[in-house]
Amino acid sequence: MARPEQRLAANTPGPFYVDRTCIDCGTCWQFDPAHFAPTGRTSHVWAQPQGEGETRAALMALQACPVAAIGTSRELLARSPADGFPAPVCSLPAGAVHYGGWASRKSFGASSWLITRRHADGRPNNVLIDSPRWSGALARRIGALGGLQRILLSHRDDVADHDTWARHFGAERWIHTADADAAPEAEHRFEGTEAITLDDDLLVLPVPGHTAGSVAVLFAGQVLFSGDHLWWGEDPPGVVASRRYCWWDWWEQVRSVERLLDLDVRWLLPGHGRWHRFAPGEWRRELEATLARLVEEPGGEP
Ligand code: SF4
């Protein structure tokens, strides 16, 4: 529970605040950039919400915070939405994509994503990519959307409460064999570095580098769930692959970036960092620019 006496000085005066327990995971400003922003080593409220819609967004950011570092008044807290997450991101003929919210400290606030879709006979065929923290409120909402049939884990860092989610919904879990010790109970393994077709609209792309068993998931040929392999950055704007946050093999990660050049991604939905929407054809240009920056940076030649 956030404490007003630990409120950070950087907060704009008003009912919402971030306190000293912030771990700078980025969840709040990725979800609600209209009110939250990074400060350096923490985040802060840079603009207080005005009106019903903005207050709802700030209350959802408060729910999503993995360490309860966001506080507000008792009156506003009582208005926290029970139906906020999963929050819609985009809707395609093959299914809808939602942001899971309810981030977990166990995965340093990583984002989780839900695809809701159906088999031809009408049965739900939903997929969770990475795990939010366990939340009864979120489980009720996912249940109303058809539950979970599969959980795909992008890599070892973002498994969080996968076991509780899998047990609750009877979902089958997948993780790459190279990261499988992080979720040894997972029912299925991805192997090797070749693309794996799980369904017509669901392609798993092994992208070793950040960890040995990192995978990205491509939905409907245009939504890329990238785990911690790639995200969108602001300074400069563009796709980021981070050497600083590479835990296994940097040049293997760069080769894994190159293997994604031929996609035409329209939505980049990462574990950490900003989400981004691309115009047709923009993905390749951005990724080529990213690869050029990686080679130019100090120590950039393999
Ligand atoms: S979500 Fe919470 S821990 Fe993460 S940056 Fe925001 S206030 Fe800090």
mmCIF file with all atom_site columns, C-alpha atoms in Angstrom, residues 26-37 46-47 49 53-62 274-275:
data_model
loop_
_atom_site.group_PDB
_atom_site.id
_atom_site.type_symbol
_atom_site.label_atom_id
_atom_site.label_alt_id
_atom_site.label_comp_id
_atom_site.label_asym_id
_atom_site.label_entity_id
_atom_site.label_seq_id
_atom_site.pdbx_PDB_ins_code
_atom_site.Cartn_x
_atom_site.Cartn_y
_atom_site.Cartn_z
_atom_site.occupancy
_atom_site.B_iso_or_equiv
_atom_site.pdbx_formal_charge
_atom_site.auth_seq_id
_atom_site.auth_comp_id
_atom_site.auth_asym_id
_atom_site.auth_atom_id
_atom_site.pdbx_PDB_model_num
ATOM 1  C CA . GLY A 1 26  ? 7.745   1.413  -16.208 1.00 0.00 ? 26  GLY A CA 1
ATOM 2  C CA . THR A 1 27  ? 4.351   -0.279 -15.992 1.00 0.00 ? 27  THR A CA 1
ATOM 3  C CA . CYS A 1 28  ? 2.437   2.905  -15.062 1.00 0.00 ? 28  CYS A CA 1
ATOM 4  C CA . TRP A 1 29  ? 3.859   5.196  -17.759 1.00 0.00 ? 29  TRP A CA 1
ATOM 5  C CA . GLN A 1 30  ? 3.671   2.517  -20.435 1.00 0.00 ? 30  GLN A CA 1
ATOM 6  C CA . PHE A 1 31  ? -0.021  2.057  -19.716 1.00 0.00 ? 31  PHE A CA 1
ATOM 7  C CA . ASP A 1 32  ? -0.986  5.634  -18.832 1.00 0.00 ? 32  ASP A CA 1
ATOM 8  C CA . PRO A 1 33  ? 1.585   8.077  -20.261 1.00 0.00 ? 33  PRO A CA 1
ATOM 9  C CA . ALA A 1 34  ? -0.920  10.931 -19.922 1.00 0.00 ? 34  ALA A CA 1
ATOM 10 C CA . HIS A 1 35  ? -0.356  10.958 -16.142 1.00 0.00 ? 35  HIS A CA 1
ATOM 11 C CA . PHE A 1 36  ? 2.791   8.975  -15.274 1.00 0.00 ? 36  PHE A CA 1
ATOM 12 C CA . ALA A 1 37  ? 6.358   9.464  -16.472 1.00 0.00 ? 37  ALA A CA 1
ATOM 13 C CA . TRP A 1 46  ? 3.427   14.398 -14.002 1.00 0.00 ? 46  TRP A CA 1
ATOM 14 C CA . ALA A 1 47  ? -0.236  15.370 -14.545 1.00 0.00 ? 47  ALA A CA 1
ATOM 15 C CA . PRO A 1 49  ? -6.146  12.999 -14.068 1.00 0.00 ? 49  PRO A CA 1
ATOM 16 C CA . GLY A 1 53  ? -12.102 8.585  -18.110 1.00 0.00 ? 53  GLY A CA 1
ATOM 17 C CA . GLU A 1 54  ? -8.701  9.889  -17.022 1.00 0.00 ? 54  GLU A CA 1
ATOM 18 C CA . THR A 1 55  ? -9.334  8.927  -13.392 1.00 0.00 ? 55  THR A CA 1
ATOM 19 C CA . ARG A 1 56  ? -10.243 5.411  -14.502 1.00 0.00 ? 56  ARG A CA 1
ATOM 20 C CA . ALA A 1 57  ? -6.955  5.171  -16.459 1.00 0.00 ? 57  ALA A CA 1
ATOM 21 C CA . ALA A 1 58  ? -4.916  6.345  -13.438 1.00 0.00 ? 58  ALA A CA 1
ATOM 22 C CA . LEU A 1 59  ? -6.744  3.884  -11.159 1.00 0.00 ? 59  LEU A CA 1
ATOM 23 C CA . MET A 1 60  ? -5.933  1.082  -13.626 1.00 0.00 ? 60  MET A CA 1
ATOM 24 C CA . ALA A 1 61  ? -2.254  2.120  -13.576 1.00 0.00 ? 61  ALA A CA 1
ATOM 25 C CA . LEU A 1 62  ? -2.473  1.914  -9.778  1.00 0.00 ? 62  LEU A CA 1
ATOM 26 C CA . ARG A 1 274 ? 6.704   0.974  -24.789 1.00 0.00 ? 274 ARG A CA 1
ATOM 27 C CA . TRP A 1 275 ? 4.230   -0.657 -27.173 1.00 0.00 ? 275 TRP A CA 1
#
